[in-house]
CSV table of C-alpha atoms and ligand atoms in Angstrom, one decimal:
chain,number,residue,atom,x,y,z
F,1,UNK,CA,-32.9,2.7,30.2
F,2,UNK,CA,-34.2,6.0,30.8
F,3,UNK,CA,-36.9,7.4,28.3
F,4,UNK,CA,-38.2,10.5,27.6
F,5,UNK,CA,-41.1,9.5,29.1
F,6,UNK,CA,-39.8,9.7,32.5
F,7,UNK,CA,-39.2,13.1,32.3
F,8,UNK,CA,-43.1,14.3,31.7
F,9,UNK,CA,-44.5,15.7,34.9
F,10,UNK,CA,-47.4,14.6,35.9
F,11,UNK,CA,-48.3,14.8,39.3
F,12,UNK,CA,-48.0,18.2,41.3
F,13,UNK,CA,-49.2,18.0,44.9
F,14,UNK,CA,-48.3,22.0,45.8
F,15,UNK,CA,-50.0,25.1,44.5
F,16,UNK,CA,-47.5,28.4,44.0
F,17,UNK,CA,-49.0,31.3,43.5
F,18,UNK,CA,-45.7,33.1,42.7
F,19,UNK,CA,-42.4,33.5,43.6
F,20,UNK,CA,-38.9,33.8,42.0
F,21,UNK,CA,-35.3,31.9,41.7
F,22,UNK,CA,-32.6,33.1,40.2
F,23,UNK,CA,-29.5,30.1,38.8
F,24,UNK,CA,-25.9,30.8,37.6
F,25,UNK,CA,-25.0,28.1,34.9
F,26,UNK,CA,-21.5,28.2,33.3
F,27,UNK,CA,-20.7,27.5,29.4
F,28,UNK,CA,-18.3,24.5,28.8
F,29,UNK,CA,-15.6,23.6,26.4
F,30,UNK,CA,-16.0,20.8,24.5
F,31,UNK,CA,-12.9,18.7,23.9
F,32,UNK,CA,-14.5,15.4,21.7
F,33,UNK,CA,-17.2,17.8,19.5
F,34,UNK,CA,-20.6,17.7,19.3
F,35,UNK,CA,-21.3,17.9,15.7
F,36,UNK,CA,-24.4,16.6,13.9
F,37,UNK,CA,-27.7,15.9,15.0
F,38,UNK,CA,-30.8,14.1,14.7
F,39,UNK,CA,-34.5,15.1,15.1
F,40,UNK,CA,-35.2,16.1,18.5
F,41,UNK,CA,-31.6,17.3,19.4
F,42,UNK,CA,-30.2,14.2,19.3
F,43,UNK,CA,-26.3,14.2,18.6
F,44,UNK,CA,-25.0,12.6,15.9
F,45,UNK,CA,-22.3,11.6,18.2
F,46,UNK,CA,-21.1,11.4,21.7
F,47,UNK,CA,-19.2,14.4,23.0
F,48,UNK,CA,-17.5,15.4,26.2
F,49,UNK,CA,-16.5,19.0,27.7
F,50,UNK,CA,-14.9,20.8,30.7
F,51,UNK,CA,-17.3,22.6,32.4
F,52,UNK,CA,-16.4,26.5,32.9
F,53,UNK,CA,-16.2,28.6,36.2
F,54,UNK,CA,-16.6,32.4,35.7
F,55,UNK,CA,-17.9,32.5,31.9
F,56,UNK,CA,-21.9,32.2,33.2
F,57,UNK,CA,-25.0,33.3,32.8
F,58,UNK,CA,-27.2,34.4,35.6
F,59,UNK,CA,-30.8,34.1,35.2
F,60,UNK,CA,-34.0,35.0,37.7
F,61,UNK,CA,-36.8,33.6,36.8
F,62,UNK,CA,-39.9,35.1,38.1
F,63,UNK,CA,-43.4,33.8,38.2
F,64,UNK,CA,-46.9,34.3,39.0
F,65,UNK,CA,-49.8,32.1,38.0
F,66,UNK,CA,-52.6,33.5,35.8
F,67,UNK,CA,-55.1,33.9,38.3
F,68,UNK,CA,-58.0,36.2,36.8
F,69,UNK,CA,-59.9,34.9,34.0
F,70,UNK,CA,-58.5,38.0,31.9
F,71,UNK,CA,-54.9,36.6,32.5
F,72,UNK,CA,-56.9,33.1,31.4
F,73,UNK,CA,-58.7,34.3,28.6
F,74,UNK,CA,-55.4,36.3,27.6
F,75,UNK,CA,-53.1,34.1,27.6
F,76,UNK,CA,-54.2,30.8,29.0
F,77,UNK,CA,-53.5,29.1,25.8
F,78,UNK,CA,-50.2,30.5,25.0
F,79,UNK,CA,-46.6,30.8,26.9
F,80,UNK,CA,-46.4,34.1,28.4
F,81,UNK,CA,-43.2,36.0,29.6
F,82,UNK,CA,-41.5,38.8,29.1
F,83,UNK,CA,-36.9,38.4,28.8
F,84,UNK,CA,-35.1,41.2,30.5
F,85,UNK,CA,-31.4,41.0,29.2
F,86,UNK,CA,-29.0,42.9,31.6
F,87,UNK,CA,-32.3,44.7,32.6
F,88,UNK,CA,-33.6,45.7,29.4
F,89,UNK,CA,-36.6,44.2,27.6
F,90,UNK,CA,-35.2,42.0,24.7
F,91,UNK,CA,-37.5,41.1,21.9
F,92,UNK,CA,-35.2,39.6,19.7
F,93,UNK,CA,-34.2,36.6,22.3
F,94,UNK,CA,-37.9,35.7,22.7
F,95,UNK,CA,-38.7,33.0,19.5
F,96,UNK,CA,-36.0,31.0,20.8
F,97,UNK,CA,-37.7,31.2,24.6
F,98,UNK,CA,-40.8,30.6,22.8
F,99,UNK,CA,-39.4,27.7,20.4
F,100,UNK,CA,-37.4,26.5,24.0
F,101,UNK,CA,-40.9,26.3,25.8
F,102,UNK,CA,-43.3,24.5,23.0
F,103,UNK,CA,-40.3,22.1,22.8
F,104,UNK,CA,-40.4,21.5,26.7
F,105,UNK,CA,-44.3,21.7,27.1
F,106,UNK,CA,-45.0,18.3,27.2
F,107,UNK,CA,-42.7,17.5,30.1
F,108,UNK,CA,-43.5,20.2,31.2
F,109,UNK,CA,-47.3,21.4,31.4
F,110,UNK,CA,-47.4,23.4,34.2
F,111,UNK,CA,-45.9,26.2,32.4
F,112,UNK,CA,-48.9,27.9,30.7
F,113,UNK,CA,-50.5,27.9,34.2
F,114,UNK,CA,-48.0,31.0,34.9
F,115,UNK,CA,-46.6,34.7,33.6
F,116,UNK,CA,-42.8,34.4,33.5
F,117,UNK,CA,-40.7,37.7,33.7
F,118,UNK,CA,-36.9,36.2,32.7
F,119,UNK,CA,-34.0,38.2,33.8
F,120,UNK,CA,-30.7,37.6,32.7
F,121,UNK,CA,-27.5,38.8,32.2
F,122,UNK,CA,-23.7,37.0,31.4
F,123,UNK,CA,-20.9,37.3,33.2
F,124,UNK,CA,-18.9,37.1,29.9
F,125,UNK,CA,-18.7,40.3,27.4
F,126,UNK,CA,-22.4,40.4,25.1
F,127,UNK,CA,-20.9,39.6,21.5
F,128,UNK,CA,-17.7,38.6,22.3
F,129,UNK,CA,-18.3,35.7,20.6
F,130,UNK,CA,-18.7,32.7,23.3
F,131,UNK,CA,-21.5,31.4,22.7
F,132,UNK,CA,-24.1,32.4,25.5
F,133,UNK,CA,-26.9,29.7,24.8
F,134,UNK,CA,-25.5,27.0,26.5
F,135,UNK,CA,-24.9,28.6,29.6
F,136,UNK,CA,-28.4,30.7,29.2
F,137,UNK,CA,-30.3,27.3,28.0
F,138,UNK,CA,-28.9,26.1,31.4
F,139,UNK,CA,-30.0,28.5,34.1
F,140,UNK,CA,-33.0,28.6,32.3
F,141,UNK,CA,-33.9,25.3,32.9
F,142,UNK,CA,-32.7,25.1,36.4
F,143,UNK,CA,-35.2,27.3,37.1
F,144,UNK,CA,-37.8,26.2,35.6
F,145,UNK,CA,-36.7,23.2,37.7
F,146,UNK,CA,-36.7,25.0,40.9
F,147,UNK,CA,-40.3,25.6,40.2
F,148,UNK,CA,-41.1,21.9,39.7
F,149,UNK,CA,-39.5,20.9,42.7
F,150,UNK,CA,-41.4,23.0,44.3
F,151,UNK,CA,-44.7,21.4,42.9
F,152,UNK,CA,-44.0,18.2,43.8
F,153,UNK,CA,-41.2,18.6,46.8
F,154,UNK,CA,-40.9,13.8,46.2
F,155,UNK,CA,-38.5,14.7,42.9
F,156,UNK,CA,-34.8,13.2,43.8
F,157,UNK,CA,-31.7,15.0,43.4
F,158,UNK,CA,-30.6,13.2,40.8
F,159,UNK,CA,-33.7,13.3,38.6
F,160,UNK,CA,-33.8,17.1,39.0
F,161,UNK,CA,-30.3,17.5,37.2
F,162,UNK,CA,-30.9,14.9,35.0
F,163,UNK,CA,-34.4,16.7,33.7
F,164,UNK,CA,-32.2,20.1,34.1
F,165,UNK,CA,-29.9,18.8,31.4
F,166,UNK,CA,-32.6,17.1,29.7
F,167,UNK,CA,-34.6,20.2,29.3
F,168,UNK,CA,-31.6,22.5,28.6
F,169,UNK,CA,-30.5,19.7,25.5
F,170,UNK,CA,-34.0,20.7,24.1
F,171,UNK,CA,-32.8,24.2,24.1
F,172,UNK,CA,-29.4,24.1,22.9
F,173,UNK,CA,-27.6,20.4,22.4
F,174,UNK,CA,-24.5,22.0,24.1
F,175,UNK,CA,-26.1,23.2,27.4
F,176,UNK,CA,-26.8,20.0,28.6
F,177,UNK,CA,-23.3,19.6,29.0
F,178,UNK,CA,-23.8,23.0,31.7
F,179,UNK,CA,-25.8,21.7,34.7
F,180,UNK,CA,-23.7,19.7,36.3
F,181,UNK,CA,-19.8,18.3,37.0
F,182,UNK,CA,-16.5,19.4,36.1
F,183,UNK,CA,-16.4,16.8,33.2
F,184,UNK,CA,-19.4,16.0,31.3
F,185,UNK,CA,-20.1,13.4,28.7
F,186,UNK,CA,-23.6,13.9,26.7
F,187,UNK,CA,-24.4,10.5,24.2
F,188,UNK,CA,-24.2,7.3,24.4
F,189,UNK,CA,-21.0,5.7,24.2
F,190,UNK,CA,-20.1,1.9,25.0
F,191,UNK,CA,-17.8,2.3,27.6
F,192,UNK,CA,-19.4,4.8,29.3
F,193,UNK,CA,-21.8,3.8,31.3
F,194,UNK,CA,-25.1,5.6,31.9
F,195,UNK,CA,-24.2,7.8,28.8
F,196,UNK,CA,-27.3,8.5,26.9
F,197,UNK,CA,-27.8,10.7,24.2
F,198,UNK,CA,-30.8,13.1,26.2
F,199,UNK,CA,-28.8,14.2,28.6
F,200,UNK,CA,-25.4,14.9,29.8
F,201,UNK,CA,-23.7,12.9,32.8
F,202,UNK,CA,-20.7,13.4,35.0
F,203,UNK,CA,-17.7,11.7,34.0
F,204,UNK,CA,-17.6,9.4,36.3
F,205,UNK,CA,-14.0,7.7,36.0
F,206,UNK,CA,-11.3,9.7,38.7
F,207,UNK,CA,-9.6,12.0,37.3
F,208,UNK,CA,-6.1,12.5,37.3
F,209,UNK,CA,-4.6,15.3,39.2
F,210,UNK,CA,-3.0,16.7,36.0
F,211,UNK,CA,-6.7,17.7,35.3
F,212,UNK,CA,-7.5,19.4,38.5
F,213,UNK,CA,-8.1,23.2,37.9
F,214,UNK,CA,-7.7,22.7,34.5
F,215,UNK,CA,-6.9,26.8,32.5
F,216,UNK,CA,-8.5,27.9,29.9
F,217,UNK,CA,-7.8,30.9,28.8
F,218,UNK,CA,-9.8,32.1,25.8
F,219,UNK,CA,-8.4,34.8,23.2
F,220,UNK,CA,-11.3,36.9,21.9
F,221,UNK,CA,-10.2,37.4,18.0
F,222,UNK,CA,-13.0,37.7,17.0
F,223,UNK,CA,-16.5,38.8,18.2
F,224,UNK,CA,-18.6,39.8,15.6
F,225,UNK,CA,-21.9,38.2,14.6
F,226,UNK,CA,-21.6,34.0,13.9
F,227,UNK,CA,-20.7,33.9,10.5
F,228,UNK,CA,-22.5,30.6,10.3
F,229,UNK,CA,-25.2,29.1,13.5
F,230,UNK,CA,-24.6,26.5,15.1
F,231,UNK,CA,-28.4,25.1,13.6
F,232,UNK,CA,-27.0,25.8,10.5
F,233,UNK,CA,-23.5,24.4,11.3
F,234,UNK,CA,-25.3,20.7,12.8
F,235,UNK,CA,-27.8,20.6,9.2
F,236,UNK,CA,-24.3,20.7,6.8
F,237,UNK,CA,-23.6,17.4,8.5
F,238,UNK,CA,-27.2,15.6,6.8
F,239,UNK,CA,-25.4,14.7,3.8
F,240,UNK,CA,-21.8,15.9,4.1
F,241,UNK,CA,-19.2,13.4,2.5
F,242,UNK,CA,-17.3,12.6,5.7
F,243,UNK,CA,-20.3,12.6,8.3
F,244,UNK,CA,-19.8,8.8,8.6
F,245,UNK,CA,-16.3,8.8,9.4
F,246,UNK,CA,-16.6,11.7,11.4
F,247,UNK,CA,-19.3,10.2,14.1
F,248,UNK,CA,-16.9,7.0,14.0
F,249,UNK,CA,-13.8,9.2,14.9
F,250,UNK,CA,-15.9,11.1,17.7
F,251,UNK,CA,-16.8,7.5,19.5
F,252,UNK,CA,-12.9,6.4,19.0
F,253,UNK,CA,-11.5,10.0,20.6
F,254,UNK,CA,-13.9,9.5,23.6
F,255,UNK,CA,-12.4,6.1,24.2
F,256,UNK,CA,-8.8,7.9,24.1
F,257,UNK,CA,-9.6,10.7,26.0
F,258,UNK,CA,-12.0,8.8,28.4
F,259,UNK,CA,-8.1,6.7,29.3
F,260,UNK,CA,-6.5,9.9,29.2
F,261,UNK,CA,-8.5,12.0,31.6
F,262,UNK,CA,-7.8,8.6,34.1
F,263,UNK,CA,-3.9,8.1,33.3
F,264,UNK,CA,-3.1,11.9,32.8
F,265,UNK,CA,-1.3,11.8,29.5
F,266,UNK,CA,-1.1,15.1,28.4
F,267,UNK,CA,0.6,14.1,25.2
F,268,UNK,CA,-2.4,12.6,24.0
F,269,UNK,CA,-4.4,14.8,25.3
F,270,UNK,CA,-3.2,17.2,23.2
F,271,UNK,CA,-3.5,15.3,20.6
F,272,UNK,CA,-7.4,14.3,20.3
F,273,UNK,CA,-8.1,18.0,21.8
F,274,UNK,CA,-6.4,19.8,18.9
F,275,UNK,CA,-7.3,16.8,16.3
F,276,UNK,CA,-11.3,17.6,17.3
F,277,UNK,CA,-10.8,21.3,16.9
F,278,UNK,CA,-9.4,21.4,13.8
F,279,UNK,CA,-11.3,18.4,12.3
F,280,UNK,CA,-14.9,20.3,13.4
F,281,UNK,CA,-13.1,23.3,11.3
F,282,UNK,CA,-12.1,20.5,8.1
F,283,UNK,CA,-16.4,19.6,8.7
F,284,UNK,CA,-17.0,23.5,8.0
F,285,UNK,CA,-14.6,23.4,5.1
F,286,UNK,CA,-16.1,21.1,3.5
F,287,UNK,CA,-19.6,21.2,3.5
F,288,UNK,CA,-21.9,22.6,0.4
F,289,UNK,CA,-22.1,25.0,1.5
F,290,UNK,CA,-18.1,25.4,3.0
F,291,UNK,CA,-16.9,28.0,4.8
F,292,UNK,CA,-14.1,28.8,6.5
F,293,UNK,CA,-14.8,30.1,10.6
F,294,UNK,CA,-11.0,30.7,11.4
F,295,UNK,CA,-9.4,34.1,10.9
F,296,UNK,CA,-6.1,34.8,10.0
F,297,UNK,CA,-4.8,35.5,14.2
F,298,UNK,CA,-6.3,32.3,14.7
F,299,UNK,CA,-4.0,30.7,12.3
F,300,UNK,CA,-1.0,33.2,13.8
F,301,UNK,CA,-2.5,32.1,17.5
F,302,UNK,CA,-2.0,28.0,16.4
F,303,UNK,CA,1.3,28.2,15.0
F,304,UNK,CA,2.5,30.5,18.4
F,305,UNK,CA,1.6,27.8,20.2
F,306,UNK,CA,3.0,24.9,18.8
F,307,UNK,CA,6.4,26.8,18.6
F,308,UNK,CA,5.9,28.2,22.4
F,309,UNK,CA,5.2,23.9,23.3
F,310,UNK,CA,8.1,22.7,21.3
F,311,UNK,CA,10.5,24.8,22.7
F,312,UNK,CA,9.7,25.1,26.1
F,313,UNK,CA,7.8,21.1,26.5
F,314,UNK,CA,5.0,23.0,28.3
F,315,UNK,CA,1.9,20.8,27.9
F,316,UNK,CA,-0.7,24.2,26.6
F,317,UNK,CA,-2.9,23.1,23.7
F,318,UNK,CA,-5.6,25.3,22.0
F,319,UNK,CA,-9.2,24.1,21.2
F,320,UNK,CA,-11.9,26.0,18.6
F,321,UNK,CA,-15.5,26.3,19.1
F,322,UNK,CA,-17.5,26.7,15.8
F,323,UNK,CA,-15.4,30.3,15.3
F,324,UNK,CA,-12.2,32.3,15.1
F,325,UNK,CA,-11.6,33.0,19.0
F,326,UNK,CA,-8.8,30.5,20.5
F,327,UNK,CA,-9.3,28.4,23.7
F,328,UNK,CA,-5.8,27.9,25.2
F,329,UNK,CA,-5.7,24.8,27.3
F,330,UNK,CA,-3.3,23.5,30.2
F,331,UNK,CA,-2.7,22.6,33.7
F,332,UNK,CA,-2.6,24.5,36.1
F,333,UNK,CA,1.1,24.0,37.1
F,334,UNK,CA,2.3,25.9,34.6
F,335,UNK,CA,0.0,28.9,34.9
F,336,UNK,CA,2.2,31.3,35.4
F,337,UNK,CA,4.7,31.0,32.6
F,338,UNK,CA,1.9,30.2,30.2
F,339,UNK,CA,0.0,33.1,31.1
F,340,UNK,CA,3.4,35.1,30.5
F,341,UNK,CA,3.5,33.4,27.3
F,342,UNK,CA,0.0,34.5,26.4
F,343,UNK,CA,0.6,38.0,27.5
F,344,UNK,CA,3.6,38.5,25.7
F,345,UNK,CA,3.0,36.4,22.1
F,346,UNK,CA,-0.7,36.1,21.7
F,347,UNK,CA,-2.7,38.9,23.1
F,348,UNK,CA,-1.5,40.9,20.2
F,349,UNK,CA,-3.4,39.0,18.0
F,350,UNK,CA,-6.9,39.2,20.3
F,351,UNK,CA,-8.9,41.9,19.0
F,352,UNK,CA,-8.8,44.8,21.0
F,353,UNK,CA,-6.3,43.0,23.3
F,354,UNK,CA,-9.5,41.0,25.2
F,355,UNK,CA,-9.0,37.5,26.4
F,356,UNK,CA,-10.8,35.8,29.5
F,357,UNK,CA,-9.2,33.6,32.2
F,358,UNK,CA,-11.1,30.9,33.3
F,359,UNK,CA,-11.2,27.2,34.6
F,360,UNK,CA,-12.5,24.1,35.0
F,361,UNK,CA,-15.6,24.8,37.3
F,362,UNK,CA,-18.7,22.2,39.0
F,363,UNK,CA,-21.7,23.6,36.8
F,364,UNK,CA,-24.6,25.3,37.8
F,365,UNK,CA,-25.6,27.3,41.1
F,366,UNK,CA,-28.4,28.5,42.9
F,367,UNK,CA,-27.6,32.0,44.0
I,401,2P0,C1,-19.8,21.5,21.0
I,401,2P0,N1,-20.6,23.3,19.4
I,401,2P0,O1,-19.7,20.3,21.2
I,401,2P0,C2,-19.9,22.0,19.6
I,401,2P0,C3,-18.6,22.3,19.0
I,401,2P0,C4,-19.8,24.3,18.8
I,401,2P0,C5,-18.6,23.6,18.3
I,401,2P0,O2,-22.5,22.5,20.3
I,401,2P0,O3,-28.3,23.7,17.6
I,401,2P0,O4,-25.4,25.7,20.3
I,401,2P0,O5,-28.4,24.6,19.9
I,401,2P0,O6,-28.0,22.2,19.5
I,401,2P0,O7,-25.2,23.4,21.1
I,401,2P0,C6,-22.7,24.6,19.4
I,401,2P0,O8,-24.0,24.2,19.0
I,401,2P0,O9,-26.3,23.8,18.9
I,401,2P0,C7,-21.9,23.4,19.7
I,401,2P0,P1,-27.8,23.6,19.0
I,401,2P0,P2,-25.2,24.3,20.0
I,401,2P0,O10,-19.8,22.4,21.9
């Protein structure tokens, strides 16, 4: 079983004086919730997501290593970069860079031997509420990744995107789930093999074609500040009443969905997708302290959707992140007309009319 151990770096047989890379990652869906963790970003439970196409951040990471002893004397002991976001200088990003590199130091210890300059923008609206850090925690740490290949050049393919994810889990739990596949699972579950619980893997069963190009179309009805963060969201689960039965459920939907995604059922699909959104929201609800992360159009957005599915048998299904704005899910054969549907019953409710098409996609990209 892998460790994490096998992901410190030890050995570089390259020098690089400088250079610079520049990664797209994509932010995923989840459709079994991560919800809960231990020390060390370790999930309280397994969890599985579709990997997005166009909602992405783009990151360029350039470097140069501290070469006078001013640089050394400087800043030898400490991280040093500077974050550009969409081309300005960000201060208020940097502690969780900063937190994200003394977390990743030890497999990592080339990094104070360099001045970072980190560039990046999203594809996706700033604010609009989709959370940015799994896709950001992911080009991030494809970079940095790029740089260690470079390094030592003997580093396989597959340990690269496993220490990607890896590294990007020690950022943000859910951007593990944003380096690579259309499908990935991230903790271990029993009948998923290879599943472990510091990084995410490729769902690895064939998928069935009901899947393939997979919409998601994601109604922005809210994008204000989190009301509650995600750290803050994972702690209400120490302690909470149902956490038990909760993690239990999570490993029972991942079986389900796991014979779902391989017999194309989009019945029960539906089912354990719009089961784990709202049960994530009954996890807010009742917490001490509770709160309540829907809005009143999400509630008007749900409803629209079950009547829209009974009436016309079209298989679209909605899914929540940990806030108001609506994920509407379904197969690409019935694009058009749900898009229609969207357009004509739902839109209404997005604020400022804002919603974002996008897809299944394969994860992150070197550009
Ligand atoms: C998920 N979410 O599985 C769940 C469902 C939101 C709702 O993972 O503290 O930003 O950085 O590990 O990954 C959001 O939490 O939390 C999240 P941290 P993260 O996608």
């Amino acid at each position: 079983m892998i460790s994490e151990k096998d992901f410190i770096s030890t050995s570089h047989s390259n020098t690089i004086e400088k250079g610079t890379y520049e990664w797209s990652a994509p932010s995923n869906i989840a459709l079994v919730k991560y919800w809960g963790k231990k020390d060390h970003q370790i999930p309280a439970n397994p969890s599985i997501s579709f990997t997005l196409n166009h909602c992405k951040t783009i990151t360029k990471l350039s470097f140069e290593k501290k070469s006078t002893s001013i640089d050394i004397n400087e800043t030898g002991n400490s991280f040093s970069f500077d974050l550009l976001f969409e081309g300005k200088p960000k201060e208020d990003f940097k502690p969780k860079i900063q937190k994200f590199f003394e977390r990743i130091e030890v497999y990592c210890p080339y990094l104070k031997e360099y001045h970072f300059t980190i560039d990046t923008q999203n594809t996706f609206p700033h604010s609009s509420g989709i959370a940015s850090s799994a896709s950001g925690m992911a080009a991030l740490a494809m970079n940095i990744m790029n740089l260690e290949k470079a390094l030592n050049p003997t580093i396989t393919d597959d340990y690269f995107h496993q220490k990607a994810s890896f590294l990007a889990r020690l950022g943000s739990g859910s951007a593990c789930r944003s380096i690579k596949g259309n499908i990935v699972v991230w903790g271990k579950h029993k009948e998923l093999d290879g599943s472990s619980d510091l990084f995410g893997i490729e769902f690895s069963s064939k998928v069935h074609s009901n899947f393939e190009n997979y919409q998601d179309t994601i109604l922005l009805v809210d994008k204000g500040e989190k009301q509650v963060s995600s750290t803050v969201g994972h702690d209400l689960m120490h302690n909470h009443p149902f956490a038990e039965q909760r993690f239990l459920q999570a490993h029972h939907n991942l079986s389900a969905i796991k014979s779902v995604l391989e017999n194309g059922n989009l019945e029960e699909f539906i089912k354990i997708v719009e089961s784990e959104a709202l049960t994530l929201h009954s996890m807010m609800m009742t917490s001490m302290p509770y709160f309540i992360l829907m809005k009143p159009n999400t509630l008007e957005i749900i409803n629209k959707i079950w009547k829209f599915r009974n009436e016309t048998k079209i298989p679209v299904c909605f899914t929540l992140d940990a806030g108001a704005n609506v994920h509407v899910l379904y197969p690409e054969n019935v694009r058009v007309e749900t898009l229609q549907f969207i357009k004509d019953e739902l839109v209404g409710y997005c604020q400022n009319g804002q919603y974002i098409c996008d897809e299944i996609g394969f994860g992150a990209q070197k550009l």
